[in-house]
Amino acid sequence: DAGVTQSPTHLIKTRGQHVTLRCSPISGHKSVSWYQQVLGQGPQFIFQYYEKEERGRGNFPDRFSARQFPNYSSELNVNALLLGDSALYLCASSLSAGSGNTIYFGEGSWLTVV
Amino acid sequence: GENVEQHPSTLSVQEGDSAVIKCTYSDSASNYFPWYKQELGKRPQLIIDIRSNVGEKKDQRIAVTLNKTAKHFSLHITETQPEDSAVYFCAARSSGSARQLTFGSGTQLTVLP
């Protein structure tokens, strides 16, 4: 599970700005998911991608978007940042999109919106 | 969609005692149930998982049990140590079209030396 890499690890943005977070899955994994974890809560699902296609979307506004590249890495974009977007953004990697696949999390990107 | 409830929210035990954390889920189509340990400022780390075709799984001091009929699953930690202190999250994943993990609200476990 140490193979999921995310960048940047920490960042501070101003309200109204946009942010791009990046993720590289474990080698050989083709599915990437994004989760938002607000302080004191469990992670909340944002997106799942498999083979460059969106396979699932959580209850997040259209300001959130993502994509997956041919090398299976992924980007999460958030536009028009709000204070409430401050959170730990976690990327998760699994072999495929199958429901029984083990999911491994990266170290996360800590986003602070001021 | 899936809903996962986790209890208790906080748990304090003496070193060497056992700790039990319980979760219930709502979607009978869920078939994968991982448990994550999260230390302060760090990512959730998978400690054990169980699939719906199995009723119990053990890994050294950690065990998970699953009751599909009642739709609940539990984490058991025996011989607790201070380094077990962390927040523990249960999660469930459906075999239906919604393949995401749905997490419980977390349990802050404190092991007192």
Tab-separated table of C-alpha atoms in Angstrom:
chain	number	residue	atom	x	y	z
A	1	ASP	CA	0.000	0.000	0.000
A	2	ALA	CA	2.970	2.304	0.196
A	3	GLY	CA	2.876	2.538	-3.613
A	4	VAL	CA	0.030	5.057	-3.944
A	5	THR	CA	1.662	8.450	-4.327
A	6	GLN	CA	-0.055	11.808	-4.116
A	7	SER	CA	1.047	15.378	-4.651
A	8	PRO	CA	1.200	17.934	-3.277
A	9	THR	CA	1.144	16.799	0.345
A	10	HIS	CA	0.065	20.153	1.744
A	11	LEU	CA	-1.287	23.294	0.136
A	12	ILE	CA	-3.057	26.490	1.065
A	13	LYS	CA	-5.463	28.179	-1.334
A	14	THR	CA	-7.700	31.232	-1.218
A	15	ARG	CA	-11.462	31.108	-1.618
A	16	GLY	CA	-12.460	31.201	-5.281
A	17	GLN	CA	-9.206	29.688	-6.534
A	18	HIS	CA	-8.913	26.282	-8.107
A	19	VAL	CA	-6.709	23.353	-7.192
A	20	THR	CA	-5.349	20.285	-8.946
A	21	LEU	CA	-4.347	17.226	-6.956
A	22	ARG	CA	-2.425	14.342	-8.473
A	23	CYS	CA	-2.245	10.623	-7.809
A	24	SER	CA	-0.232	7.685	-9.083
A	25	PRO	CA	-1.679	4.260	-8.237
A	26	ILE	CA	0.225	1.179	-7.192
A	27	SER	CA	1.991	-0.356	-10.164
A	28	GLY	CA	-0.406	-2.671	-11.972
A	29	HIS	CA	-3.529	-1.113	-10.460
A	30	LYS	CA	-5.982	0.274	-12.979
A	31	SER	CA	-8.645	1.756	-10.723
A	32	VAL	CA	-8.307	5.043	-8.879
A	33	SER	CA	-10.821	6.560	-6.509
A	34	TRP	CA	-10.867	9.901	-4.721
A	35	TYR	CA	-12.179	10.536	-1.235
A	36	GLN	CA	-12.558	13.671	0.860
A	37	GLN	CA	-11.961	13.424	4.604
A	38	VAL	CA	-13.045	16.369	6.699
A	39	LEU	CA	-11.492	16.564	10.154
A	40	GLY	CA	-13.238	14.236	12.581
A	41	GLN	CA	-15.171	12.315	9.941
A	42	GLY	CA	-14.748	9.241	7.800
A	43	PRO	CA	-13.692	9.587	4.157
A	44	GLN	CA	-16.463	10.464	1.673
A	45	PHE	CA	-16.408	9.095	-1.860
A	46	ILE	CA	-15.941	11.614	-4.674
A	47	PHE	CA	-15.058	9.692	-7.860
A	48	GLN	CA	-13.958	6.325	-9.153
A	49	TYR	CA	-12.102	5.843	-12.442
A	50	TYR	CA	-11.234	2.621	-14.207
A	51	GLU	CA	-9.537	2.331	-17.569
A	52	LYS	CA	-9.839	6.099	-17.979
A	53	GLU	CA	-13.605	6.076	-17.596
A	54	GLU	CA	-15.644	7.454	-14.726
A	55	ARG	CA	-17.308	4.520	-12.972
A	56	GLY	CA	-18.882	6.302	-10.046
A	57	ARG	CA	-19.508	9.725	-8.617
A	58	GLY	CA	-20.401	10.703	-5.085
A	59	ASN	CA	-22.629	13.489	-3.879
A	60	PHE	CA	-20.300	16.383	-4.688
A	61	PRO	CA	-21.027	19.543	-6.720
A	62	ASP	CA	-19.899	20.037	-10.309
A	63	ARG	CA	-16.992	22.134	-9.028
A	64	PHE	CA	-15.300	18.793	-8.486
A	65	SER	CA	-13.985	16.990	-11.546
A	66	ALA	CA	-11.400	14.328	-12.230
A	67	ARG	CA	-9.768	12.354	-14.966
A	68	GLN	CA	-7.547	9.339	-15.431
A	69	PHE	CA	-4.655	9.195	-17.833
A	70	PRO	CA	-3.427	6.322	-20.053
A	71	ASN	CA	-0.782	5.458	-17.442
A	72	TYR	CA	-3.637	5.157	-14.856
A	73	SER	CA	-2.549	8.201	-12.877
A	74	SER	CA	-5.291	10.624	-12.010
A	75	GLU	CA	-6.046	14.262	-11.274
A	76	LEU	CA	-8.727	15.753	-9.075
A	77	ASN	CA	-9.713	19.331	-9.850
A	78	VAL	CA	-11.751	21.593	-7.615
A	79	ASN	CA	-12.912	24.978	-8.892
A	80	ALA	CA	-14.226	28.011	-7.025
A	81	LEU	CA	-12.862	26.793	-3.707
A	82	LEU	CA	-14.940	27.270	-0.585
A	83	LEU	CA	-13.804	27.246	3.031
A	84	GLY	CA	-15.689	23.969	3.435
A	85	ASP	CA	-13.441	22.301	0.875
A	86	SER	CA	-10.654	22.289	3.453
A	87	ALA	CA	-9.955	18.601	4.007
A	88	LEU	CA	-7.618	15.704	3.463
A	89	TYR	CA	-8.035	14.431	-0.095
A	90	LEU	CA	-7.236	10.769	-0.406
A	91	CYS	CA	-6.504	8.814	-3.527
A	92	ALA	CA	-7.214	5.088	-3.412
A	93	SER	CA	-5.882	2.421	-5.722
A	94	SER	CA	-7.163	-1.055	-6.557
A	95	LEU	CA	-6.460	-3.665	-9.207
A	96	SER	CA	-9.783	-3.214	-10.939
A	97	ALA	CA	-13.215	-1.772	-10.331
A	98	GLY	CA	-14.525	-5.029	-8.897
A	99	SER	CA	-16.395	-4.746	-5.620
A	100	GLY	CA	-14.198	-7.270	-3.799
A	101	ASN	CA	-10.878	-5.661	-4.624
A	102	THR	CA	-8.676	-4.492	-1.790
A	103	ILE	CA	-8.346	-0.723	-1.710
A	104	TYR	CA	-5.183	1.060	-0.633
A	105	PHE	CA	-4.952	4.735	0.242
A	106	GLY	CA	-2.185	7.195	-0.490
A	107	GLU	CA	-0.821	9.614	2.122
A	108	GLY	CA	-3.262	12.260	1.009
A	109	SER	CA	-3.157	15.922	0.123
A	110	TRP	CA	-4.004	18.326	2.912
A	111	LEU	CA	-5.909	21.274	1.458
A	112	THR	CA	-6.542	24.399	3.499
A	113	VAL	CA	-8.797	27.086	2.008
A	114	VAL	CA	-8.509	30.517	3.623
B	1	GLY	CA	-27.439	4.092	-0.977
B	2	GLU	CA	-25.350	2.326	1.605
B	3	ASN	CA	-25.326	3.567	5.204
B	4	VAL	CA	-22.753	2.377	7.738
B	5	GLU	CA	-23.123	3.015	11.455
B	6	GLN	CA	-20.217	2.504	13.834
B	7	HIS	CA	-20.128	2.203	17.633
B	8	PRO	CA	-18.734	3.267	19.974
B	9	SER	CA	-17.345	6.645	18.935
B	10	THR	CA	-14.722	6.480	21.688
B	11	LEU	CA	-13.278	3.494	23.505
B	12	SER	CA	-10.695	3.361	26.284
B	13	VAL	CA	-9.172	0.083	27.417
B	14	GLN	CA	-6.310	-0.955	29.658
B	15	GLU	CA	-3.231	-2.317	27.994
B	16	GLY	CA	-3.617	-6.066	27.553
B	17	ASP	CA	-7.408	-5.975	27.476
B	18	SER	CA	-9.526	-6.616	24.385
B	19	ALA	CA	-11.316	-3.997	22.312
B	20	VAL	CA	-14.406	-4.531	20.175
B	21	ILE	CA	-15.812	-2.106	17.612
B	22	LYS	CA	-19.115	-2.794	15.902
B	23	CYS	CA	-20.599	-1.676	12.586
B	24	THR	CA	-23.911	-2.188	10.851
B	25	TYR	CA	-24.676	-1.682	7.170
B	26	SER	CA	-27.885	-1.217	5.253
B	27	ASP	CA	-27.260	-2.542	1.723
B	28	SER	CA	-27.653	-6.307	1.551
B	29	ALA	CA	-25.691	-6.233	-1.732
B	30	SER	CA	-22.510	-5.161	0.080
B	31	ASN	CA	-19.887	-7.876	-0.086
B	32	TYR	CA	-16.590	-6.345	1.007
B	33	PHE	CA	-15.877	-5.006	4.504
B	34	PRO	CA	-12.463	-3.484	5.275
B	35	TRP	CA	-11.205	-1.944	8.482
B	36	TYR	CA	-8.778	0.951	8.486
B	37	LYS	CA	-6.574	2.374	11.223
B	38	GLN	CA	-5.793	6.064	11.035
B	39	GLU	CA	-3.188	7.706	13.236
B	40	LEU	CA	-3.236	11.442	13.735
B	41	GLY	CA	-2.239	13.281	10.596
B	42	LYS	CA	-1.803	10.121	8.558
B	43	ARG	CA	-3.712	8.193	5.922
B	44	PRO	CA	-6.139	5.363	6.677
B	45	GLN	CA	-4.198	2.119	6.663
B	46	LEU	CA	-5.889	-1.194	5.878
B	47	ILE	CA	-5.532	-3.571	8.813
B	48	ILE	CA	-7.922	-6.361	7.863
B	49	ASP	CA	-10.771	-7.015	5.458
B	50	ILE	CA	-13.439	-9.653	5.003
B	51	ARG	CA	-15.594	-10.692	2.092
B	52	SER	CA	-19.172	-11.809	2.329
B	53	ASN	CA	-18.410	-15.478	1.669
B	54	VAL	CA	-16.478	-15.680	4.948
B	55	GLY	CA	-17.807	-15.370	8.506
B	56	GLU	CA	-14.574	-14.698	10.373
B	57	LYS	CA	-10.996	-13.781	9.602
B	58	LYS	CA	-7.987	-13.509	11.922
B	59	ASP	CA	-4.587	-11.917	11.622
B	60	GLN	CA	-2.523	-12.250	14.793
B	61	ARG	CA	-4.198	-10.031	17.430
B	62	ILE	CA	-6.871	-8.744	15.054
B	63	ALA	CA	-10.045	-10.516	13.994
B	64	VAL	CA	-13.159	-9.503	12.100
B	65	THR	CA	-16.516	-11.247	12.209
B	66	LEU	CA	-19.374	-10.821	9.746
B	67	ASN	CA	-23.050	-11.625	10.219
B	68	LYS	CA	-24.733	-11.184	6.838
B	69	THR	CA	-28.195	-11.978	8.140
B	70	ALA	CA	-28.034	-9.231	10.738
B	71	LYS	CA	-25.921	-6.992	8.462
B	72	HIS	CA	-23.283	-6.288	11.038
B	73	PHE	CA	-19.561	-6.824	11.364
B	74	SER	CA	-17.119	-6.326	14.211
B	75	LEU	CA	-13.431	-5.727	14.799
B	76	HIS	CA	-11.785	-7.498	17.713
B	77	ILE	CA	-8.343	-6.534	18.979
B	78	THR	CA	-6.845	-8.740	21.671
B	79	GLU	CA	-3.923	-8.022	24.000
B	80	THR	CA	-4.095	-4.325	23.180
B	81	GLN	CA	-0.929	-2.243	23.214
B	82	PRO	CA	-0.449	1.540	23.444
B	83	GLU	CA	0.504	1.622	19.754
B	84	ASP	CA	-2.998	0.365	18.920
B	85	SER	CA	-4.284	3.807	19.939
B	86	ALA	CA	-5.762	5.440	16.827
B	87	VAL	CA	-9.046	6.081	15.023
B	88	TYR	CA	-10.531	2.968	13.472
B	89	PHE	CA	-12.951	3.101	10.542
B	90	CYS	CA	-15.131	0.336	9.225
B	91	ALA	CA	-16.379	0.456	5.642
B	92	ALA	CA	-18.648	-1.447	3.291
B	93	ARG	CA	-18.600	-1.788	-0.464
B	94	SER	CA	-21.556	-2.852	-2.554
B	95	SER	CA	-21.467	-5.357	-5.379
B	96	GLY	CA	-24.072	-3.272	-7.173
B	97	SER	CA	-23.506	-0.352	-9.473
B	98	ALA	CA	-22.216	1.823	-6.625
B	99	ARG	CA	-18.773	0.369	-6.020
B	100	GLN	CA	-17.453	2.978	-3.618
B	101	LEU	CA	-16.522	2.407	-0.002
B	102	THR	CA	-18.970	3.841	2.507
B	103	PHE	CA	-17.281	4.540	5.818
B	104	GLY	CA	-18.502	4.547	9.372
B	105	SER	CA	-17.959	7.609	11.538
B	106	GLY	CA	-14.898	6.213	13.276
B	107	THR	CA	-13.914	5.003	16.749
B	108	GLN	CA	-11.183	6.717	18.743
B	109	LEU	CA	-9.445	3.872	20.572
B	110	THR	CA	-7.185	4.777	23.483
B	111	VAL	CA	-5.090	2.068	25.111
B	112	LEU	CA	-4.025	3.129	28.589
B	113	PRO	CA	-0.631	1.876	29.762
